[in-house]
Tab-separated table of C-alpha atoms in Angstrom:
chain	number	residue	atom	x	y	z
A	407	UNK	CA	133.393	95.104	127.962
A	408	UNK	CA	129.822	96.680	129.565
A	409	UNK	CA	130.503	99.742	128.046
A	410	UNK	CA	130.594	97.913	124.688
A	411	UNK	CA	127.355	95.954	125.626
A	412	UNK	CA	125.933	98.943	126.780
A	413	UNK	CA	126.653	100.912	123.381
A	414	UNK	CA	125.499	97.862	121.443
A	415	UNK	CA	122.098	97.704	123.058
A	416	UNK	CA	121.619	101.379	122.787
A	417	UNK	CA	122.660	101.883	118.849
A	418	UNK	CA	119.686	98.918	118.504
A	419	UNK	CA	117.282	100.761	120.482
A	420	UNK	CA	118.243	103.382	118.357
A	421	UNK	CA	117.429	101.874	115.403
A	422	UNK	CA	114.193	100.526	116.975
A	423	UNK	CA	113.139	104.234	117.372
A	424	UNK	CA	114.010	105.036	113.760
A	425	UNK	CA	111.594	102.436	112.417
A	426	UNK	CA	109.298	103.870	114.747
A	427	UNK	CA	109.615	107.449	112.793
A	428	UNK	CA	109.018	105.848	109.465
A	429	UNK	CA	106.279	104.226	110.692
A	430	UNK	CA	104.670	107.139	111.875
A	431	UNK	CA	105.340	108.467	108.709
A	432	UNK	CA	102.793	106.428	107.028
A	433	UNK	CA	99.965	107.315	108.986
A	434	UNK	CA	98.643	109.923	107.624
A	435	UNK	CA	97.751	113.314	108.858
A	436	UNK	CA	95.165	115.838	107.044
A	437	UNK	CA	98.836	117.824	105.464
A	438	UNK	CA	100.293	116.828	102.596
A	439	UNK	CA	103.556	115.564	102.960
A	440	UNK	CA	105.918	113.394	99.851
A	441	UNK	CA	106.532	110.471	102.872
A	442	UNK	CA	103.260	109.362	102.780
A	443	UNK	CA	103.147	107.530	99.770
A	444	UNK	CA	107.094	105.832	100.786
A	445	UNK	CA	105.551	102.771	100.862
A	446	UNK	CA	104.227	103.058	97.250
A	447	UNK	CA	105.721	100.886	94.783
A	448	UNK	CA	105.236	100.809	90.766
A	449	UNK	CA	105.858	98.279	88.529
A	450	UNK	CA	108.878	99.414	86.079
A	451	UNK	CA	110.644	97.079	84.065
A	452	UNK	CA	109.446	94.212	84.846
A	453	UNK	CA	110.548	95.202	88.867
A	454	UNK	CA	108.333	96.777	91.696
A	455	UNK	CA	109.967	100.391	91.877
A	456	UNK	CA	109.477	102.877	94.573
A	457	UNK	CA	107.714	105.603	94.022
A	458	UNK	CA	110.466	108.201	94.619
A	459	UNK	CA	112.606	106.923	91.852
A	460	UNK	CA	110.214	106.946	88.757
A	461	UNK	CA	108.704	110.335	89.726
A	462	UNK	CA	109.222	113.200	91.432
A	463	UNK	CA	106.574	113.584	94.102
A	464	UNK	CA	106.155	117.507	95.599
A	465	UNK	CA	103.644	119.483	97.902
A	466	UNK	CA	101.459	121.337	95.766
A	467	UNK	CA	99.944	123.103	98.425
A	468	UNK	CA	98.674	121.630	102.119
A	469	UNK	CA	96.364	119.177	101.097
A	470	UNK	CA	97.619	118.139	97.773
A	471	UNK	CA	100.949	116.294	96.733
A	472	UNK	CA	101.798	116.417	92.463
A	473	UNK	CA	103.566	113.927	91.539
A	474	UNK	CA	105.618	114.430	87.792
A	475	UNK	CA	106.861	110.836	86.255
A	476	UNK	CA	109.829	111.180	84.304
A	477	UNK	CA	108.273	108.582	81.954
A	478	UNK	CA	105.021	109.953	80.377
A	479	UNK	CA	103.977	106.305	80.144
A	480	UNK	CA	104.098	105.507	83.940
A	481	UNK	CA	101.444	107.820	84.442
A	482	UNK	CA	98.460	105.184	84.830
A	483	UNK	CA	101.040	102.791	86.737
A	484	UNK	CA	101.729	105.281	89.106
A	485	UNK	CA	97.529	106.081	89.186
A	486	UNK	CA	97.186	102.087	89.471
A	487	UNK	CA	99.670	101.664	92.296
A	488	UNK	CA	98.579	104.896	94.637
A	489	UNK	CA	94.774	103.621	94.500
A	490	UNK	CA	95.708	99.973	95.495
A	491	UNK	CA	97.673	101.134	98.310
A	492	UNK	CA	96.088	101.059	101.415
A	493	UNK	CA	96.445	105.052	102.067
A	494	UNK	CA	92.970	105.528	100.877
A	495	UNK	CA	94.100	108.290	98.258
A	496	UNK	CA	92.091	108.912	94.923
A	497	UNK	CA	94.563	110.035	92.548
A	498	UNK	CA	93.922	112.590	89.422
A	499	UNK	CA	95.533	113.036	86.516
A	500	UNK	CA	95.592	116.179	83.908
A	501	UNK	CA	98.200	115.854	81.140
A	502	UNK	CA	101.911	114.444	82.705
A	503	UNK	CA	100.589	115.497	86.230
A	504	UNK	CA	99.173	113.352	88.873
A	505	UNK	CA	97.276	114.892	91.787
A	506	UNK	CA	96.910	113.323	94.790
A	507	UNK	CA	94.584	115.786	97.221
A	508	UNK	CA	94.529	114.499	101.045
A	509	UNK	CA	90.804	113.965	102.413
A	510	UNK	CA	89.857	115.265	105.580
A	511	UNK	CA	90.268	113.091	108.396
A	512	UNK	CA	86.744	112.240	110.345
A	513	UNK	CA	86.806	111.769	114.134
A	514	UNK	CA	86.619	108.074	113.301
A	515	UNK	CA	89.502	108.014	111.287
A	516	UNK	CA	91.681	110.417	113.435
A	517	UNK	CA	91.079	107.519	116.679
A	518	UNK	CA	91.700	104.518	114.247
A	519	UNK	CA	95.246	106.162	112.934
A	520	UNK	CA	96.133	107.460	116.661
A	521	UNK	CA	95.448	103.682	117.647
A	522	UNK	CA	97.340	102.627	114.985
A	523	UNK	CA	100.408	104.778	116.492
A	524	UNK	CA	100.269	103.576	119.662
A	525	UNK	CA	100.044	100.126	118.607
A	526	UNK	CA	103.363	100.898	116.433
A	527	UNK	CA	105.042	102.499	119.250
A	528	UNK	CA	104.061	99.873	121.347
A	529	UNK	CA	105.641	97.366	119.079
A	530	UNK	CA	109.220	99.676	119.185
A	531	UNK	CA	108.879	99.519	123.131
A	532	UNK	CA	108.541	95.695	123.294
A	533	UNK	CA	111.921	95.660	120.963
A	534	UNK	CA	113.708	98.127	123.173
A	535	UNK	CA	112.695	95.779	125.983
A	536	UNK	CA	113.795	92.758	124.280
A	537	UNK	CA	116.965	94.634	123.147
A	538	UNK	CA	117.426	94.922	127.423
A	539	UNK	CA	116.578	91.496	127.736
A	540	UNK	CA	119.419	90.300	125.632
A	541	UNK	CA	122.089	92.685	126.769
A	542	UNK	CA	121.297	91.444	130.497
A	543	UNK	CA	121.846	88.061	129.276
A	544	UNK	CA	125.249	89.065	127.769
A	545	UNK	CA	126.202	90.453	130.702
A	546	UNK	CA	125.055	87.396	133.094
A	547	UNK	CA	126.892	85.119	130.912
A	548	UNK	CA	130.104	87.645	131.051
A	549	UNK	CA	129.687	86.798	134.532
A	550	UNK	CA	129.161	83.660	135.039
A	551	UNK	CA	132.329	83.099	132.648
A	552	UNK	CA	134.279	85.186	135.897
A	553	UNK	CA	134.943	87.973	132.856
A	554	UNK	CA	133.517	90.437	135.265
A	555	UNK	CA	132.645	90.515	138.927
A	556	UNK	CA	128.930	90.597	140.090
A	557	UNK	CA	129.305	94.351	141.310
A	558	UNK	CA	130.237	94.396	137.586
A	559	UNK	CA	127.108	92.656	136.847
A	560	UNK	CA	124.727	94.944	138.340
A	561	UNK	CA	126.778	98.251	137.476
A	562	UNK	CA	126.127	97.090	133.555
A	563	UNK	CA	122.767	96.283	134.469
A	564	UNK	CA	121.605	99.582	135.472
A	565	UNK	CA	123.779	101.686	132.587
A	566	UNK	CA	121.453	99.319	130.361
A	567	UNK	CA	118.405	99.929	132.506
A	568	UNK	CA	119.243	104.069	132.107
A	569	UNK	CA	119.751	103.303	128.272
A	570	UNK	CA	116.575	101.089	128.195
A	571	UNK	CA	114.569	104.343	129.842
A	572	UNK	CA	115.581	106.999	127.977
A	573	UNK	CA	114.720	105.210	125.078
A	574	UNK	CA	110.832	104.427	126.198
A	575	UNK	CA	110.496	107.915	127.184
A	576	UNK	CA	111.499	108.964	123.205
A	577	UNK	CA	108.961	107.152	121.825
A	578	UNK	CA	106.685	108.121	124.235
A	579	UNK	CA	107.747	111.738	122.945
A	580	UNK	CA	107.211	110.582	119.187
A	581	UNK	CA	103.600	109.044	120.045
A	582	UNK	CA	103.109	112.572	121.750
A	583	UNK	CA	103.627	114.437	118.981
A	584	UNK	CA	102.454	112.064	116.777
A	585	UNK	CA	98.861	112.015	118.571
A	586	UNK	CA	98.543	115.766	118.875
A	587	UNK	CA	99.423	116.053	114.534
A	588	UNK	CA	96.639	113.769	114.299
A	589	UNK	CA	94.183	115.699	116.304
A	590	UNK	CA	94.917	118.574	115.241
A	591	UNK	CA	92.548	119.995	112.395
């Protein structure tokens, strides 16, 4: 029963860490790289499409993604959609071919996307915590139904407590390594 609790609350804090890697994925470094432009959805059909499945979307080189529609007509769609996004990407097309090139990343804009990150992993370590919060309540009210004993209690406590810590110190990693990509030029 605390091991199942325990497994619960850490496949969620799991999951909590996951979104945390797709976030980061969004904020942008100075390389190229197709993830960036996840988020990027194109009208198709009469639907908003991602990205990924009306075009192929490849790294040209280290600063520039190419992006090939499979529709020769989706071309300015695709154009439309990456310039309203919020990336900040000026898209160019020759022929069939779009072009997306990466600016350079000021010192301004380096601070704003590592506060950005820490502000997202923030967010996953509040859900971890809350992910805690509600096993502990499981567990109390295990208890209090005389399912379990109070040693019980406190042993399932502190597996979720381990569970709870290894999780904040992986996205501490990820912000790690997220900061240093971003300061690095």
């Amino acid at each position: 029963m605390i091991n199942e609790i325990r497994d619960d609350a850490l496949e969620r804090m799991k999951k909590s860490a996951e979104a945390l890697v797709n976030a980061f994925a969004k904020i942008r470094t100075g390389r190229a790289h197709p993830s960036i432009l996840d988020g990027v959805t194109v009208p198709y059909y009469g639907a908003d499409t991602p990205l990924s499945q009306v075009a192929n979307v490849n790294v040209e080189d280290a600063r520039t993604l190419s992006i090939i529609p499979w529709e020769k007509s989706m071309v300015p769609e695709i154009e439309k959609a990456i310039m309203t996004s919020d990336l900040g990407l000026n898209p160019s097309t020759a022929g069939e071919v779009i072009r997306v090139p990466m600016p350079m990343l000021t010192e301004e804009t380096r601070k704003n996307f590592i506060k950005q990150a820490r502000k997202e992993a923030e967010g996953a370590r509040i859900a971890v915590r809350n992910i805690r919060r509600d096993a502990n309540g499981d567990l109390k009210e295990l208890e209090k139904e005389k399912e379990i004993s109070e040693d019980d209690l406190r042993r399932g406590e502190e597996l979720v407590q381990k569970a709870t810590d290894q999780m904040v110190a992986e996205i501490d990693k990820l912000l790690a390594k997220k900061e240093d990509d971003l300061m690095e030029i």
